[in-house]
Structures are given as C-alpha cells and as structure tokens.
C-alpha cells in the first residue's frame, strides 16, 4: 500500500493466538500505521511485544484506551467485544471484530473481502470478521458461485486446535508427550474450556467445536450455516455442517460437497474458475499426488483448494478439499484485509 | 458358541496389524478351533505367538500349508491372496479374505453379517471381507435403511494410520516425537508406501488413502462407493466418499450425510432404529457431551453412532458420526464374525 495517510490502530487481545498474528500481519503488510496501541487484559498488561523492531508495552484495555484510535482490531473474546467495541465506536474508531459477538446482528457487515467487500461501506462503526472455518469455505466457493451458481453446500471440517486458543495448542502438545511416554492424558481444555466434560485431543478426534445448541448442532456448525448465508446474501441457500476438532496445531481443512446451478460443468471448469480467483491457490493434481494439507498451508495467507472431483451420481455435484491457516485467512489476515479495504476505499 | 464340532483354522498374515487382531479375536470369541495354523512370509516364519496360553510357531505360507484346513483367514496383502487363496480353496478350505483382491469379483460374496449374512451361503470357496471404512458405515446405515429406506449417502472419513499397517503406525509415533523435539519429520510410508511422494502424517491430515484412480478419486474412495452398493445389493444407490488419513492410531470416524425414502422421520426415530440394531451402540446425547471418538471406540467390536441430526433444509436428510475400531469391526472381527456365521449356519 502506497498511501501517505496513516492511522492510529489498536489491537485488543494482543497476547492471544489471533492477536499475535494480527500484529505480525500488520507488519508484513506494511499497514499504514501512525501509532499502534496493543491492548490486553490487566493480567497481560506491562508485557512487551516487538513491532517493526520497536518494543511496545501492552496496556490494559479500557474505554479510554480508544481515544484517538482510528481502527481497532478486536480478538479478545465475545464478552470483551460486547463491553468495549461500543466504547471504541463512541470515541470514533471503526472496529473490526473477530469474535462472534456481533456477527449475526442486523446492520453489522460480516465480511470476507473476496466475497462481499462492498458490505464494508454499510458499517455503523463495527464490521464483523466471520468464523475461521466459514471464511475459507466462502472464499473458495465464491468464484465457483460467480461462474456456475451455487445450490447447496454440505461440509465436514477437520479443524486445528489453535482455533480454540493457545491453551488448547499447549494441551495438544502436553497430551501428545504424555501419550508417547505411556502416561495418562490430562484433558482440561478441549473440546470447550467452559463446558462440563473434557476429552483428550491427542491421537483422537472430537466431533464437538463450541457448545451444543438446542437443535443438536454445535455453535460452530450453526456459525458455518448462518454466516455463510449472511456473507453470500443468500438466506435460502441450503448449508449443512459437521465440525470436528483434530490433533494438529494450525490450518483447518474441509471436505465440501456442493451442487451448482449450471449443467454440463466439468472439473476443468471448476479449476479454471479457481485459478483466476483472488486469494485462492489451486493445488490439485492426482498424477503427482498434489493437494493441500494443514502443514503445507500453515503460515500462508491464501486459501488452498485440491481434490476437486465431479460427483459420480449427481452431474451438478462436486467435491472439494479446502485448506487454509485458521489464524491467518481464518482470523488475523481477514481482519487486517478488511482494515486495508476500509482504508483503500476511504470507508472509515 | 457351544458347538461340539471343531475346525482347523489358518491365519495368513499372522504378524500384521490385522492378523494379530484376528488371533486375539478367535481367542476372545472362543471360536471352535481344533488346530490353529499361523502362516506368514518366510521372513517372519519361526516367530512365536501365544494363543490360549500355548506357544504357536509361525510357518511360511505355501500351497501345501492348507492341507486339512477348514477355514483360512487371509490378511497378508492382495498379492498373497491372489496367489494362495485359490490353493487353499483347492484343498477344501473356505477362505475369508480381508484384502481387496476378490471383493468386486462376481460370485464372491462381500459380507458384513449385520447387512447381508445370507450372501455367505452363495460362496464358492472365497468370501470377501469389505474395506474397513465401508464395513462400519454399512453396519450403521443398515437399520436405518430397513426402517426408512436409503436414497443417498455422502461420507467424509477420518481414518486411523493403523489401516495402513504397523509401519504406518510406527511412522506416526516416530514423526510425533520428531515434531515435539523440533526436528524435521521423516516421511517414508504414508500416504501410500508404494506411491511416489510421502508426506508427514503427524500433526497433519492427508486427503489421500490408497492410490489415485483415473477418475481422480482414490482407490479407498472407490472401495467405499462400489463395496457399499455390492453389500447392500443396490447398484443404483448414490454413494460419494472423500477419504482422509489422520494422526491417530486406531478407529476410523465418519461424517455421514444420508437422505432416506420415508417422510416425517425425526432424530428420535433414527435413534430407535439404531438402539435395537445388532452390533451398533448409540452414544448420542448433546446435553451430556456424549458422542463416540476414535479413542473411546478403540479395542471394542461394536460400531458407535452419535451426533445424529436432521438436516436443517432437507426434511429427509440426516447427519451421523460413525466410529469403530478399524482393526476389529473393520477387519479382524468382521472376518471372524463371517467365520462364525459360516459355522453356525453350516455353510462351509
């Protein structure tokens, strides 16, 4: 970005898994920052973080912290956003919120720039960053939808522990060691820290991400279903999700079945639509065993797509394997990208 | 089993991951054995295995090994079955073959006893044991199909490394240690030992099980598609599969979407059909976070079902999470179960 105008930016939740990636991404993207303010809980206040070679000291996030801030990136949990995002807006900041607090609220844009950048303009102070597993799916489906129309989505996810925070990643590391040493695994965090029961994630798979809702789906599954419809402006699009936590640290993978509107489409047509799409990298060649994996996608900002196959029974049905770094495109990078579009379009 | 008649039984591939479980299952089930002959490659011949407190010495598998054998359980790879199963049949044995060598051959019954026990009777010497991921799926879908009819199946799998043999399990253990110690992971086995490229499985997910076919699907995916139709005697049943290898040792899990024939069916009806079904255990209560996982299903012979949900858009659509020990119901136990039904029905 070659703008001369610069902005006062705050990151709320600067010590979290996503907050750290936000700071890293702001630096990598050379975001036009005048002053960067790093905010955290009182517990982490006083810690130091290096940004562009300079040591910044974390401050406790309070309503007054947002005086003079132009853009505030929130990723400190829903309750912090509920409490402090309105305070930031009151003081003139535009908030990009990476929690689920405002995502489904009417009038709050829920944005994946590759899909609905124009929605950013409608903000009234808060722009919501979607759920990680939703972002990478809609980013990959958008070029297919534009070219061939989209009738239906059924997704089964393969999600990394870092989506549940740094404590969950620590738990996977610790349990893996315990298992390999023949010890009993201690489970205290996953699947959901605040839920009643905990199960080992190391060398296991947990078909629960976030809490169960009254309809038997988990909140994560309902996020994928509802957020996809909102981002795509298609309230009637059938979307079904099954979300599963797995023993890897970074990147979510998704096995996605879609039905498209158009007839006579072949795998090569789907490939072509993906090849030209911004933010999407096609890695799909069975002859050379080429496909994305969580490890290959980690630390990258793109969404990777492979294993594109036509359904053998349904001529407008296709299967895809979509992988992306859940902390980058799934969270920090999508938030910074929204901030970049805000600034580039002068929609502050 | 309380029969007085006993049988001479051979296990071919006695040192493999499945072979060991076959021997263990024959003992646990108190199969009516007169003499147990353990056969292996020349490399493993001479090794000792304990069966019912007695040491048995492994012999090299040769055509003559099957003289006097009534039932031969094969799990030593497709090429061994191709070569030696006809020799065993020629000598009067009935072969239960756990490789893919004969599964799709006309006239060879492909059997999951809970689904198509009667097919065993039609054997001409060889009965094929289906692919592990297929067995647990059709066992769980059969009671639903009987009660409500089955129109469509879409499955995404979460498969354990032991399905690729003991070397793959060793590789996961070794790579996990390497990763935790900050070393580079050596990948030499997975996804497919004999394929060109190998990728780390530890803290990763590989969307390839078995080799790619010309249509872009893997052989594992085509096994699930074709074997399901054969076992269920429904050549026109639409079945789609995406198969993924994951970093756990035992049990396959499956996210399965089905559409049923009957209208007006609720989750409680699906629950009821599963509760009464042989070999199926329903573990499904969101209120208490009750669902099966690979670790909870390991070392058990049953197929566990949880996360039963009605699709939110398709009134005859349901989602299920099916988990079973891939070496037991997926292989050794299903083979021994076929042998039990052979003997109980006097279909030798």
Coordinates of C-alpha atoms in Angstrom, one line a residue, chain A residues 152 154 156-158 172-173 176-177 179-180 185 191 195-197 199-200 202-208 212 215-218 221-222 225 229 237-244 246-249 255 257 259 286 288-295 307 309-314 319 321, chain B residues 152 154 156-158 172-173 176-177 179-180 185 191 195-197 199-200 202-208 212 215-218 221-222 225 229 237-244 246-249 255 257 259 286 288-295 307 309-314 319 321:
Chain A
X152 CA -26.3 -26.5 -1.9
X154 CA -22.5 -29.8 2.8
X156 CA -17.4 -31.8 7.1
X157 CA -14.5 -30.0 8.8
X158 CA -11.0 -31.0 10.0
X172 CA -2.3 -31.0 22.5
X173 CA 1.5 -30.7 22.9
X176 CA 1.0 -35.9 22.9
X177 CA 4.0 -36.2 25.1
X179 CA 0.7 -40.5 25.3
X180 CA 4.1 -41.2 23.7
X185 CA -3.5 -37.9 29.2
X191 CA -13.4 -29.6 23.3
X195 CA -18.0 -26.9 29.1
X196 CA -18.6 -29.7 31.6
X197 CA -16.6 -32.6 30.1
X199 CA -11.7 -35.3 26.4
X200 CA -8.1 -35.9 25.1
X202 CA -4.0 -36.0 21.1
X203 CA -4.3 -39.0 18.8
X204 CA -8.1 -38.5 18.8
X205 CA -10.9 -36.6 17.0
X206 CA -13.6 -34.7 18.8
X207 CA -16.9 -34.1 17.0
X208 CA -17.7 -31.0 19.1
X212 CA -24.2 -27.6 21.7
X215 CA -31.2 -28.2 17.9
X216 CA -28.4 -30.7 18.5
X217 CA -25.9 -28.8 16.3
X218 CA -22.9 -27.2 17.9
X221 CA -21.8 -25.7 13.0
X222 CA -24.5 -23.1 13.3
X225 CA -24.5 -22.4 8.4
X229 CA -25.9 -17.3 4.2
X237 CA -29.0 -21.4 0.4
X238 CA -29.0 -24.9 2.0
X239 CA -25.9 -25.2 4.0
X240 CA -25.1 -28.2 6.4
X241 CA -22.0 -28.6 8.6
X242 CA -20.4 -31.1 10.8
X243 CA -17.4 -29.7 12.7
X244 CA -14.6 -31.9 14.1
X246 CA -8.4 -32.8 15.3
X247 CA -4.8 -33.2 16.7
X248 CA -2.9 -30.7 14.6
X249 CA -1.9 -27.2 15.5
X255 CA -14.3 -31.7 2.8
X257 CA -19.8 -31.1 -1.3
X259 CA -24.3 -28.7 -6.1
X286 CA -3.7 -36.6 -8.6
X288 CA 1.7 -36.0 -8.8
X289 CA -0.2 -36.5 -5.5
X290 CA -0.6 -32.8 -5.3
X291 CA -3.2 -31.5 -2.7
X292 CA -3.0 -29.1 0.2
X293 CA -2.6 -30.3 3.8
X294 CA -2.8 -28.4 7.1
X295 CA 1.0 -28.4 7.3
X307 CA -9.2 -32.9 -4.7
X309 CA -14.0 -34.2 -8.2
X310 CA -17.3 -34.5 -10.0
X311 CA -19.9 -36.5 -8.1
X312 CA -20.3 -39.9 -9.8
X313 CA -24.1 -39.8 -9.5
X314 CA -25.1 -36.1 -9.4
X319 CA -16.4 -32.4 -4.0
X321 CA -10.8 -30.1 -0.2
Chain B
X152 CA -28.3 -41.3 -0.9
X154 CA -22.2 -38.7 1.2
X156 CA -16.2 -37.8 4.6
X157 CA -13.8 -40.1 6.6
X158 CA -11.4 -39.5 9.5
X172 CA 3.2 -41.6 13.2
X173 CA 4.8 -42.4 16.6
X176 CA 5.3 -37.2 16.5
X177 CA 8.4 -37.4 18.6
X179 CA 8.0 -32.8 15.8
X180 CA 7.8 -32.4 19.5
X185 CA 9.9 -35.2 10.3
X191 CA 0.0 -41.8 2.4
X195 CA 3.5 -44.4 -4.1
X196 CA 6.0 -41.7 -5.3
X197 CA 5.6 -39.0 -2.7
X199 CA 4.1 -36.5 3.5
X200 CA 4.2 -36.3 7.2
X202 CA 2.0 -36.3 12.5
X203 CA 0.0 -33.1 13.3
X204 CA -1.3 -33.1 9.8
X205 CA -4.2 -34.6 7.6
X206 CA -3.6 -36.3 4.2
X207 CA -6.5 -36.4 1.8
X208 CA -5.2 -39.5 0.1
X212 CA -5.4 -42.3 -7.2
X215 CA -11.3 -40.6 -12.3
X216 CA -9.5 -38.5 -9.7
X217 CA -10.9 -40.5 -6.8
X218 CA -8.6 -42.6 -4.6
X221 CA -13.0 -43.8 -2.0
X222 CA -13.9 -46.1 -4.9
X225 CA -18.6 -46.4 -3.2
X229 CA -23.5 -50.9 -3.5
X237 CA -27.7 -46.1 -4.7
X238 CA -25.8 -42.8 -5.0
X239 CA -22.7 -43.0 -2.7
X240 CA -20.0 -40.4 -2.6
X241 CA -16.8 -40.6 -0.5
X242 CA -13.9 -38.4 0.5
X243 CA -11.2 -40.3 2.5
X244 CA -8.7 -38.6 4.8
X246 CA -5.4 -38.5 10.3
X247 CA -2.8 -38.7 13.1
X248 CA -4.4 -41.2 15.4
X249 CA -3.6 -44.9 15.7
X255 CA -19.2 -37.8 9.0
X257 CA -24.9 -37.5 5.4
X259 CA -31.2 -39.0 2.6
X286 CA -25.6 -33.4 23.3
X288 CA -24.0 -34.5 28.4
X289 CA -21.5 -34.1 25.5
X290 CA -21.9 -37.8 24.7
X291 CA -20.5 -38.9 21.3
X292 CA -18.1 -41.6 20.2
X293 CA -14.4 -40.7 19.4
X294 CA -11.6 -42.8 18.0
X295 CA -10.1 -43.3 21.5
X307 CA -24.3 -36.7 16.5
X309 CA -29.0 -34.5 13.4
X310 CA -31.8 -33.7 11.0
X311 CA -30.7 -31.6 8.1
X312 CA -32.0 -28.0 8.5
X313 CA -33.0 -27.7 4.9
X314 CA -33.7 -31.2 3.6
X319 CA -26.2 -36.3 9.6
X321 CA -21.0 -39.6 13.2

